[in-house]
Short mmCIF file of C-alpha atoms and ligand atoms in Angstrom, two decimals:
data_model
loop_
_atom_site.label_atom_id
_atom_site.label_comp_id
_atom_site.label_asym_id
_atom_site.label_seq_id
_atom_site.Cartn_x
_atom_site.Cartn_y
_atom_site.Cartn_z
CA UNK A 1 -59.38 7.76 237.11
CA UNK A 2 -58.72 4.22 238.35
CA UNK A 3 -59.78 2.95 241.85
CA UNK A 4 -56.26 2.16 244.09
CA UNK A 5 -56.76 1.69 247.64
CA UNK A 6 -53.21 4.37 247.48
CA UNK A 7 -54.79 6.82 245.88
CA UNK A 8 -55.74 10.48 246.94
CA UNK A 9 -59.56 11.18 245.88
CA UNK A 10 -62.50 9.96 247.75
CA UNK A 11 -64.52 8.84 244.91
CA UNK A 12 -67.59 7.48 246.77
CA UNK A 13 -68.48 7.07 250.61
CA UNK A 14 -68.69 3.00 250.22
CA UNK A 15 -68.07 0.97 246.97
CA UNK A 16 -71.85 -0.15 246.95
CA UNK A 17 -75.30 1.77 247.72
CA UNK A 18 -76.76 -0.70 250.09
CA UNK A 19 -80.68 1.26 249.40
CA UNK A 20 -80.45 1.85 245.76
CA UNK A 21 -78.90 -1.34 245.32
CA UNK A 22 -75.96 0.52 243.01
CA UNK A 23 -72.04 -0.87 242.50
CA UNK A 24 -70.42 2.22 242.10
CA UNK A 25 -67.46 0.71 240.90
CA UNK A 26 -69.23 -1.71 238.31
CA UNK A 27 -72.49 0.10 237.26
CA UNK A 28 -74.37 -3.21 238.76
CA UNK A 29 -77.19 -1.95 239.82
CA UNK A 30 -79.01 -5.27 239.61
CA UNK A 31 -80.70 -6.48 242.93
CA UNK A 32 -80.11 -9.92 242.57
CA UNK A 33 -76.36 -9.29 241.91
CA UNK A 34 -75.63 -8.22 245.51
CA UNK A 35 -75.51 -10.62 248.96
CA UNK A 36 -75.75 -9.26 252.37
CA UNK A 37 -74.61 -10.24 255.32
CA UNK A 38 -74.45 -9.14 259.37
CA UNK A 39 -71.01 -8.40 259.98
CA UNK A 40 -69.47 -8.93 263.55
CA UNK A 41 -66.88 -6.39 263.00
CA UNK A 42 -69.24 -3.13 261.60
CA UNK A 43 -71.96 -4.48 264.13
CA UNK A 44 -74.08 -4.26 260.95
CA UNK A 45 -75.36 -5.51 257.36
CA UNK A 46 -72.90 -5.61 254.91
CA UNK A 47 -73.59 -5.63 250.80
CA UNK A 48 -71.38 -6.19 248.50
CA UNK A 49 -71.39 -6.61 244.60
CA UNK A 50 -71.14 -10.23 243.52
CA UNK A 51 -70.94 -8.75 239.87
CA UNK A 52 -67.36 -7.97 240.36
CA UNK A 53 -66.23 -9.70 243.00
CA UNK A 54 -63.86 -11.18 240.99
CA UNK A 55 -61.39 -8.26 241.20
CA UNK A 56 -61.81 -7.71 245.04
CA UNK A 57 -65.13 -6.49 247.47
CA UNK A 58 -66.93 -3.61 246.69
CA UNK A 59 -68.93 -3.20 249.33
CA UNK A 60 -71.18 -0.69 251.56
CA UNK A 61 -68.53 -0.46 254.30
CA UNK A 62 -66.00 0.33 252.38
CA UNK A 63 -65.21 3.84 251.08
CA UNK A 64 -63.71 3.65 246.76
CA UNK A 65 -60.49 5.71 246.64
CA UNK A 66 -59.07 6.48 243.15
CA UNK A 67 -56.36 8.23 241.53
CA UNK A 68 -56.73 11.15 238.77
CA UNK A 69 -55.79 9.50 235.68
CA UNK A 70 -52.81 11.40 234.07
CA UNK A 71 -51.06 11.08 230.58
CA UNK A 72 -47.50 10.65 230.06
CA UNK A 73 -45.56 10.54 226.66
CA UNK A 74 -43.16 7.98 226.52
CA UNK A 75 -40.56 6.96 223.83
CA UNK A 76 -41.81 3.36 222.96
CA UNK A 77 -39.84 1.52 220.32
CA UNK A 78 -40.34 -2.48 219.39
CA UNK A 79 -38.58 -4.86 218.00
CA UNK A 80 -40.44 -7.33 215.59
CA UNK A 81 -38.50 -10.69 214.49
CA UNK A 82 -39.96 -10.49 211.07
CA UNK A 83 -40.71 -8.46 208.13
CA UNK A 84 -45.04 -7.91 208.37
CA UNK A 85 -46.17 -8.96 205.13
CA UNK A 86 -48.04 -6.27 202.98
CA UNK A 87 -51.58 -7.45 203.98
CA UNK A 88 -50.30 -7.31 207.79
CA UNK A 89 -48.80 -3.88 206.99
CA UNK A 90 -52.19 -2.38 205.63
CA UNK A 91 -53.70 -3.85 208.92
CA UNK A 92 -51.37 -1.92 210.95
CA UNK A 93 -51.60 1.71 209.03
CA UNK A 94 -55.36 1.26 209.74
CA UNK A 95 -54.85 0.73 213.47
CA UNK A 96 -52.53 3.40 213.74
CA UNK A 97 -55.29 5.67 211.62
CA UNK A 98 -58.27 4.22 213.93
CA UNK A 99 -56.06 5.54 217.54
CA UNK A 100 -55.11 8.70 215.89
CA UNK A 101 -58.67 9.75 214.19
CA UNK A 102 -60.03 8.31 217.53
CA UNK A 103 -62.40 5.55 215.76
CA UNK A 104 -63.53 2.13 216.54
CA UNK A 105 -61.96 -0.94 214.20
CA UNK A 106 -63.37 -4.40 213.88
CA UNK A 107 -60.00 -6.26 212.62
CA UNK A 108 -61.65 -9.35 211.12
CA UNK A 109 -58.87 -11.66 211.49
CA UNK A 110 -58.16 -15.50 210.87
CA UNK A 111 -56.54 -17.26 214.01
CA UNK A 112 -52.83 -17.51 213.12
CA UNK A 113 -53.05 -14.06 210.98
CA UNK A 114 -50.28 -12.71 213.25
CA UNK A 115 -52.64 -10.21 214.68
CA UNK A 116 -50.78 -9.41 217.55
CA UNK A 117 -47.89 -7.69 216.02
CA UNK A 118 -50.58 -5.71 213.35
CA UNK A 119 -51.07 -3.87 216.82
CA UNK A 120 -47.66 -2.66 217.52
CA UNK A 121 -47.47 -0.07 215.46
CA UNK A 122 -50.89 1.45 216.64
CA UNK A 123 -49.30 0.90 220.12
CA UNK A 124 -46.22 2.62 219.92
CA UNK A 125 -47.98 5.96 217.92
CA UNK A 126 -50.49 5.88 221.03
CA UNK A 127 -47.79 6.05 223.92
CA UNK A 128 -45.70 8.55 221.89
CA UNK A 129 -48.67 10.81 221.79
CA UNK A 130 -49.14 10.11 225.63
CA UNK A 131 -52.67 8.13 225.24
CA UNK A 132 -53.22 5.43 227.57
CA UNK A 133 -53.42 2.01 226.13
CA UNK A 134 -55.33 -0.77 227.25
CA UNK A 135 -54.59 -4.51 225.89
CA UNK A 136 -57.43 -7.11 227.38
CA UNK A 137 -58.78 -10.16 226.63
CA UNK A 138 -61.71 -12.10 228.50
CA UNK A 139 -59.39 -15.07 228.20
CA UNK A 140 -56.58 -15.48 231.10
CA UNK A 141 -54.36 -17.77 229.22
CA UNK A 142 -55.01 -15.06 226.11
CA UNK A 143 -53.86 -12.50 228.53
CA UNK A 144 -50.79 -14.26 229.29
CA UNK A 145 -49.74 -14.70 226.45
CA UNK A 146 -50.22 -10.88 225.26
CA UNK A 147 -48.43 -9.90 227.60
CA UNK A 148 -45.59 -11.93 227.17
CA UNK A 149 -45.57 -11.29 223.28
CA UNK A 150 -45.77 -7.32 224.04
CA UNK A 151 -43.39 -6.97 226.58
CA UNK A 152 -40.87 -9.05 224.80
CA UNK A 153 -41.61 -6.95 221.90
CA UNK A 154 -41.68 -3.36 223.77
CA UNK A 155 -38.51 -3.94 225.86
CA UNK A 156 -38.30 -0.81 227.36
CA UNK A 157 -42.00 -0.02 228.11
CA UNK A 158 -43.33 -0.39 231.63
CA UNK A 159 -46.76 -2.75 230.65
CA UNK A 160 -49.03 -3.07 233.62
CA UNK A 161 -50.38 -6.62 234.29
CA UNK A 162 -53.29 -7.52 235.60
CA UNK A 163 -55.80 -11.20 236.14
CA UNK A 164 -56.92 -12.87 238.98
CA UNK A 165 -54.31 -12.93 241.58
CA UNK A 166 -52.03 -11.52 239.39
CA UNK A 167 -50.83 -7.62 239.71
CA UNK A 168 -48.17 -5.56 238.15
CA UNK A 169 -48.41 -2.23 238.72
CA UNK A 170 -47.13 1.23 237.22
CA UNK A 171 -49.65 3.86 236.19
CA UNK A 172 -51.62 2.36 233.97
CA UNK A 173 -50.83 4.07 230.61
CA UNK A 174 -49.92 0.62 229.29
CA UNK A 175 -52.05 -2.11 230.40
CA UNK A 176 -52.46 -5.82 229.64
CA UNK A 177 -55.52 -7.39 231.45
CA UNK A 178 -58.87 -9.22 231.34
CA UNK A 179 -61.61 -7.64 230.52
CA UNK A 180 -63.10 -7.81 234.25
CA UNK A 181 -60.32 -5.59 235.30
CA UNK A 182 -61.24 -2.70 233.61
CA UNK A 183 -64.08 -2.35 236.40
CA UNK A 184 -61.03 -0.62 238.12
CA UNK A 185 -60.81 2.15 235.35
CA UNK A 186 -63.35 4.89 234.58
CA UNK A 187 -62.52 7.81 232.09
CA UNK A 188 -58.92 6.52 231.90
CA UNK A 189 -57.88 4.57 228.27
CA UNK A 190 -58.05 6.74 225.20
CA UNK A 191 -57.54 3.09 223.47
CA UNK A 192 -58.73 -0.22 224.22
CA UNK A 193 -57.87 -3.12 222.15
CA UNK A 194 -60.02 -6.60 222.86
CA UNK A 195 -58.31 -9.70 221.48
CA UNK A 196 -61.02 -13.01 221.39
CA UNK A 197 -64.18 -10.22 221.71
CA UNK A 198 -65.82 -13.50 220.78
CA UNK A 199 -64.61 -15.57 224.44
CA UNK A 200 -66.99 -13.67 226.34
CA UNK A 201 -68.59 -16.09 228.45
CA UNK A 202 -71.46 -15.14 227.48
CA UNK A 203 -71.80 -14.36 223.77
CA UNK A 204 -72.80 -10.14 224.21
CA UNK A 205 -71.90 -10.04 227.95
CA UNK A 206 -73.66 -6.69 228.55
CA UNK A 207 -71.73 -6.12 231.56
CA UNK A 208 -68.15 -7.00 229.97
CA UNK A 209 -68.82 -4.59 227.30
CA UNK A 210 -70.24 -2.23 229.83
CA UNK A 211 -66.93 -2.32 231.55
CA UNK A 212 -65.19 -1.64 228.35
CA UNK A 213 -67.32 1.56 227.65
CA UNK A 214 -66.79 2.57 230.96
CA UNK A 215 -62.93 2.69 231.44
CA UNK A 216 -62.65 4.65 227.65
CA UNK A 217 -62.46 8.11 227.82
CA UNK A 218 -65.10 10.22 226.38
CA UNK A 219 -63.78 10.24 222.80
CA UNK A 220 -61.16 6.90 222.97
CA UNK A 221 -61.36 3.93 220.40
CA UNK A 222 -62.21 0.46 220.74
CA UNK A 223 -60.39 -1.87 218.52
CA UNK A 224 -62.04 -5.55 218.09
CA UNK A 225 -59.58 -8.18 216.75
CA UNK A 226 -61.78 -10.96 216.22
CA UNK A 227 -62.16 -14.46 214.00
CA UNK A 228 -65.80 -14.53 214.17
CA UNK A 229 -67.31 -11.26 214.09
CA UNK A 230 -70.93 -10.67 214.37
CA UNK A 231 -73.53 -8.13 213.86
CA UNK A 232 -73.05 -6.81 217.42
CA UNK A 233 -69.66 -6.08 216.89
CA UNK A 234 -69.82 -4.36 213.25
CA UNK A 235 -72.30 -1.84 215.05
CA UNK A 236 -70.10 -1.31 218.35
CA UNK A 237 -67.09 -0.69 215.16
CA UNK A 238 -69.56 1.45 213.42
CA UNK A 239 -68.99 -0.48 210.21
CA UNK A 240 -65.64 0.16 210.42
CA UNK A 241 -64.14 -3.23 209.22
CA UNK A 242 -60.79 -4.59 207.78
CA UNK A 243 -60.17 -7.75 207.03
CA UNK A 244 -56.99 -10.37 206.89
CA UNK A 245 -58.20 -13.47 205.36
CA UNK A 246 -55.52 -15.32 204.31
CA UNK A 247 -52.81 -16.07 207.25
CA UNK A 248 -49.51 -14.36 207.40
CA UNK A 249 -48.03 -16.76 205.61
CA UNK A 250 -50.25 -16.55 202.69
CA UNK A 251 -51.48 -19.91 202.65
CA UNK A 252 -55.71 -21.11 203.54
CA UNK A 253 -56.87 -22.01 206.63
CA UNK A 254 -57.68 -26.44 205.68
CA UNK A 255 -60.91 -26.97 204.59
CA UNK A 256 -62.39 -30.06 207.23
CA UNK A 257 -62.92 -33.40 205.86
CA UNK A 258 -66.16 -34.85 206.88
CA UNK A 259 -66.44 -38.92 208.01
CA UNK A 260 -69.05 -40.42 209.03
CA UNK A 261 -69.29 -42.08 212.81
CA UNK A 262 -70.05 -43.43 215.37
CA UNK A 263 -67.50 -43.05 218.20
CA UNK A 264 -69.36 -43.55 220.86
CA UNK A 265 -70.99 -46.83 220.42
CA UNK A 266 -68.22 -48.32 219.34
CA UNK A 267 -66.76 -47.15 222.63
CA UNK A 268 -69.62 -48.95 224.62
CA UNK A 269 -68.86 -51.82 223.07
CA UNK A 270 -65.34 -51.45 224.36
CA UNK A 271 -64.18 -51.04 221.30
CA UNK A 272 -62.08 -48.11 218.96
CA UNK A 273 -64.25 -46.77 216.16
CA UNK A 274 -62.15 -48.26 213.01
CA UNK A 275 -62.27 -44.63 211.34
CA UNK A 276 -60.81 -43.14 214.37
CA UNK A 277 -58.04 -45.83 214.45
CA UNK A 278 -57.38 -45.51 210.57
CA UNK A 279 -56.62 -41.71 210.53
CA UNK A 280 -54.97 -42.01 213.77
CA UNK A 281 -53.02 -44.58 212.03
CA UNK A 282 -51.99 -42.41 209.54
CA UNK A 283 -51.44 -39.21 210.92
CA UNK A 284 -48.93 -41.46 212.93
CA UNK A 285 -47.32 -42.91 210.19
CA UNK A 286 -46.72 -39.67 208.01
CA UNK A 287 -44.67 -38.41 211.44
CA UNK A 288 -46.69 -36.06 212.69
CA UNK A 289 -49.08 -34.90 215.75
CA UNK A 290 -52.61 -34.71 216.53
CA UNK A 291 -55.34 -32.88 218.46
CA UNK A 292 -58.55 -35.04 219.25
CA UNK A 293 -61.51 -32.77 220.36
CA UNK A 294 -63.97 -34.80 222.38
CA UNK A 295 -67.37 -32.79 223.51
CA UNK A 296 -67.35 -34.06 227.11
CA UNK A 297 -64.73 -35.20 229.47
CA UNK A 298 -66.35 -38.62 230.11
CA UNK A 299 -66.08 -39.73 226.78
CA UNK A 300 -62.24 -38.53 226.04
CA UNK A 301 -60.93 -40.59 229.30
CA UNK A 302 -63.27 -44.09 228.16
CA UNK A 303 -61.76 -43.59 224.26
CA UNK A 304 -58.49 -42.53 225.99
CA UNK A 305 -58.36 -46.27 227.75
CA UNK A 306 -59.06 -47.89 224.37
CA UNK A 307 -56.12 -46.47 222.87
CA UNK A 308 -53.09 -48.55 224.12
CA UNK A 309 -52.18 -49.76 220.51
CA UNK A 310 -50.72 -45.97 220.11
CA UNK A 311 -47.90 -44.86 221.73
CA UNK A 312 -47.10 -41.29 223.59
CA UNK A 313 -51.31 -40.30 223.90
CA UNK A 314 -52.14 -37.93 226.27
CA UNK A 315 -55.22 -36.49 227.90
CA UNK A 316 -55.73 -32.73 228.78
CA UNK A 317 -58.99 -30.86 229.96
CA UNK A 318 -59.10 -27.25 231.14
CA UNK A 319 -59.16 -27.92 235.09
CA UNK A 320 -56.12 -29.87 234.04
CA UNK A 321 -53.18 -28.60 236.62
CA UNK A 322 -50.75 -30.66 234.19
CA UNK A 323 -51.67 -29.17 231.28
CA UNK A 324 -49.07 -26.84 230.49
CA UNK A 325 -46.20 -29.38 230.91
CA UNK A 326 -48.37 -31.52 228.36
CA UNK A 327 -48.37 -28.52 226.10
CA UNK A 328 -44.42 -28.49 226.60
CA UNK A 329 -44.18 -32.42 225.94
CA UNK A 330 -46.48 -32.18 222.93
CA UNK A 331 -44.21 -29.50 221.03
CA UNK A 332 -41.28 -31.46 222.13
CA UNK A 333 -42.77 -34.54 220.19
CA UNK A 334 -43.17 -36.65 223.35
CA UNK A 335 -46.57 -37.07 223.39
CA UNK A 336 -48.12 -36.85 219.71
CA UNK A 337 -51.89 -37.99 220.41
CA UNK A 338 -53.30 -35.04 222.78
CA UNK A 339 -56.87 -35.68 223.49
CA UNK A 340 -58.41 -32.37 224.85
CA UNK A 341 -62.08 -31.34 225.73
CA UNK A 342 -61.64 -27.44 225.16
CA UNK A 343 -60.33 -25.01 222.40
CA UNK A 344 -56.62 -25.75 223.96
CA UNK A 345 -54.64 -23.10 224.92
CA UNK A 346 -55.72 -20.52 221.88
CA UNK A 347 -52.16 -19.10 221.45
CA UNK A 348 -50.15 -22.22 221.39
CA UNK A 349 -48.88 -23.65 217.80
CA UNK A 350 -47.49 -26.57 216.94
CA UNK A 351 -45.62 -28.02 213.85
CA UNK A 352 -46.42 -30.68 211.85
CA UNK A 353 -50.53 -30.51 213.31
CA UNK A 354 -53.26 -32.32 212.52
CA UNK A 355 -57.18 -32.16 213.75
CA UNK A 356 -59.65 -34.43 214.24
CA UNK A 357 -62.89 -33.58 216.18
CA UNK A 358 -65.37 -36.39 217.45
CA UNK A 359 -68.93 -36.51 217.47
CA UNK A 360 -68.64 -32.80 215.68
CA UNK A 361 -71.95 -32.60 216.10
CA UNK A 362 -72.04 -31.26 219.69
CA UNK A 363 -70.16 -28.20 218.17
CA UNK A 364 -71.25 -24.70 217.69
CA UNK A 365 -69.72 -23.14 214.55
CA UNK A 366 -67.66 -20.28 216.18
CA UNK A 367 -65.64 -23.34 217.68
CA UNK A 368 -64.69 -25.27 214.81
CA UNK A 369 -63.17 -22.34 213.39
CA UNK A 370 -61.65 -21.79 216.08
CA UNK A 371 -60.51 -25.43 216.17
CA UNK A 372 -59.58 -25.31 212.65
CA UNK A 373 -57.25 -22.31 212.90
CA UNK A 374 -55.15 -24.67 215.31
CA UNK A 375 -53.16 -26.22 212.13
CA UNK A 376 -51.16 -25.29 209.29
CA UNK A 377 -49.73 -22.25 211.76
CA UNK A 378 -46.57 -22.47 210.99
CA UNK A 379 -44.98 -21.11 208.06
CA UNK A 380 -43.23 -24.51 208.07
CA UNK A 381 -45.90 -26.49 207.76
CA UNK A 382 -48.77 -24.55 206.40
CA UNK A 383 -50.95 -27.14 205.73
CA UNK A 384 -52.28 -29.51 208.36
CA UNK A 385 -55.22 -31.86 207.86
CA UNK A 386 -59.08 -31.27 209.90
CA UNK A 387 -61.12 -34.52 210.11
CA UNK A 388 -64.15 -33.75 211.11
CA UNK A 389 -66.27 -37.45 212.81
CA UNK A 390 -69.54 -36.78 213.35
CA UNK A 391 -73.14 -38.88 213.10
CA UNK A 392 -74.84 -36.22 210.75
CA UNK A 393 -74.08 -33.28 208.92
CA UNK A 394 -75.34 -30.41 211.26
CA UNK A 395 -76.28 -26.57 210.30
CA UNK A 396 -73.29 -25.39 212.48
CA UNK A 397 -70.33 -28.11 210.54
CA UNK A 398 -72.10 -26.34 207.14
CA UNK A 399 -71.37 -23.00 208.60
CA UNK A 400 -68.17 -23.38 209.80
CA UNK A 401 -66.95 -24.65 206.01
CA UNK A 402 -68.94 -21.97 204.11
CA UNK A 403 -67.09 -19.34 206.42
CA UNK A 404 -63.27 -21.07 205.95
CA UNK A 405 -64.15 -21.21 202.30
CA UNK A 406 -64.97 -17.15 202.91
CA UNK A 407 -62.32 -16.45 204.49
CA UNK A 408 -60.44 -18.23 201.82
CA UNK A 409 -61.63 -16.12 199.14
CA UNK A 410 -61.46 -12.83 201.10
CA UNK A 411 -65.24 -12.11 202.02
CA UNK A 412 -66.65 -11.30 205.45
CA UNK A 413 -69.74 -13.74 206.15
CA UNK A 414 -71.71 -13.31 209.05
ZN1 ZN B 501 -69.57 -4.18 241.33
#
């Protein structure tokens, strides 16, 4: 069932259990993650669930009303652009075998494998068998961008859609969302696929994947597509693991050049470090564009001021409300320097892409892949260039190449 304030079943007598301290929407039933407060309107103490508050109040005032979940079959043809290569194609058959045999799949995936349209096949066998599909991501902007991939793929399908503030609504046998909106679903998807399993906030969110388990029906499947799987996730997969190394169009992800230094005190001394200038230099002369990944904000805008030599630089930062126009004027070639302090916009690609990440250092592992998967996307252009400026070689930078180099060769490391 899902909870819809339109619904016809009184599920519970208030959202929350204000004595056993319970979220019966959530599972919370953590003390500290609940607030009370008097309320002049009930004329008494309120609670109400701060664990998912970000979908709406669940509270001890307010009774949870929810619909009986119901299957539909539905005729749900897609059109694809492109021919899946053969890798992508063995990828799909074992999605389509993982929904129909009703197993979990860890799809070990390189960013830029294509790994969104390995799913459509999987997809379209669910809905034609009348199984309700979810398609979430903890990632908004990963969200959004599912959603406009599978709807322009599945033209005719009727895809729920649903992140903060955001809310298109059917009957929920075809759902794109974040992962916080599954809290509305219990018993309902008999598949649930999780793009970026690693962008939980917190590494192993217990809740988040609580809130998965808790909207799959008793014998659905979970399908992980993920760049950076760990132990956690092989065991929620139950060891059930395939693997795309090489991207779809057949080429390696770029192994990262390592320089040494020192970008910051150069910067206090009001000056731009001389390696940063020289590949900056030539990334610029060789006609073509660059991300610069700075570990704090501070530091990007004080480098950002030292760089007047170089024309059409640009600064971006996730609170950023003009950052999606300076995603639209860095494919357009207007700006070609974009200096950014967070894995930018996961889905976007651009041609002709280089990398370089300062004071690399300050980076976990999980990120510079991440990072690196950002060039060489395009079939185009499937070889960009990673620079990697950092003081000292760190355990993370060593484990971020050994695991492109793995990928590269086809293994799984953990
Ligand atoms: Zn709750």
């Amino acid at each position: 069932m899902y909870f819809d304030s339109k619904g016809d079943i009184l599920y519970k007598e208030s959202g929350v259990d204000s004595v056993k301290n319970l979220c019966h929407r959530c599972l919370n039933d953590d003390k500290t993650l609940f607030y009370e407060f008097h309320s002049p309107l009930h004329q008494k103490k309120v609670k109400y669930c701060l664990n998912c508050i970000g979908i709406g109040r669940s509270d001890s005032v307010t009774p949870l009303i929810a619909t009986e979940s119901a299957s539909r079959r539905e005729e749900c043809g897609y059109k694809l652009h492109f021919e899946l290569t053969e890798i992508q194609k063995a990828a799909s058959r074992k999605v389509v075998e993982a929904v129909r045999e009703k197993e979990n799949l860890l799809l070990h995936a390189v960013t830029g494998a294509g790994k969104t349209e390995i799913i459509f096949e999987g997809i379209k066998y669910a809905r034609e068998n009348g199984l309700n599909v979810a398609v979430v991501s903890p990632r908004i902007d990963v969200v959004k961008e599912l959603h406009l991939r599978l709807s322009g793929a599945f033209r005719k399908a009727r895809i729920d859609l649903m992140f903060a503030g955001v809310k298109v609504k059917f009957e929920h046998h075809f759902t794109v969302c974040t992962v916080h909106q599954l809290y509305n679903f219990t018993d309902h998807f008999d598949c649930i696929i999780v793009d970026e399993f690693d962008a939980f906030p917190l590494a192993g969110d217990t809740h988040l994947q609580g809130a998965v388990r808790k909207s799959l029906t008793a014998r659905g499947s979970i399908i992980i597509m993920t760049a950076t799987p760990t132990r956690k996730m092989l065991k929620l997969a139950g060891g059930n693991v395939f693997q795309i190394a090489r991207r779809y169009h057949g080429h390696d992800l770029a192994i990262p050049e390592i320089h040494y230094a020192n970008v910051r005190k150069a910067m206090e001394k009001g000056r731009l470090d001389a390696k940063l200038e020289r590949l900056l230099d030539g990334i610029m002369t060789h006609g073509r564009k660059v991300l610069v990944f700075f570990p704090e904000i501070k530091m990007m805008h004080e480098v950002h001021g030292l760089m007047g030599d170089f024309d059409g630089v640009e600064a971006v930062y996730s609170g950023d409300a003009a950052r999606y126009v300076k995603v639209q004027r860095m494919r357009e070639g207007d700006i070609r320097i974009l200096l950014t302090t967070t894995i930018l916009e996961r889905g976007v690609t651009f041609r002709d892409l280089d990398v370089i990440v300062v004071h690399t250092e300050y980076f976990p592992a999980d990120t510079l892949i991440q990072i690196c998967g950002r060039v060489g996307r395009k079939p185009q252009d499937p070889t960009g260039n990673v620079h990697f400026l950092t003081l000292y070689n760190t355990h993370h930078i060593r484990a971020a190449i050994r695991k492109i180099k793995a990928f590269n060769s086809g293994r799984t490391v953990l």
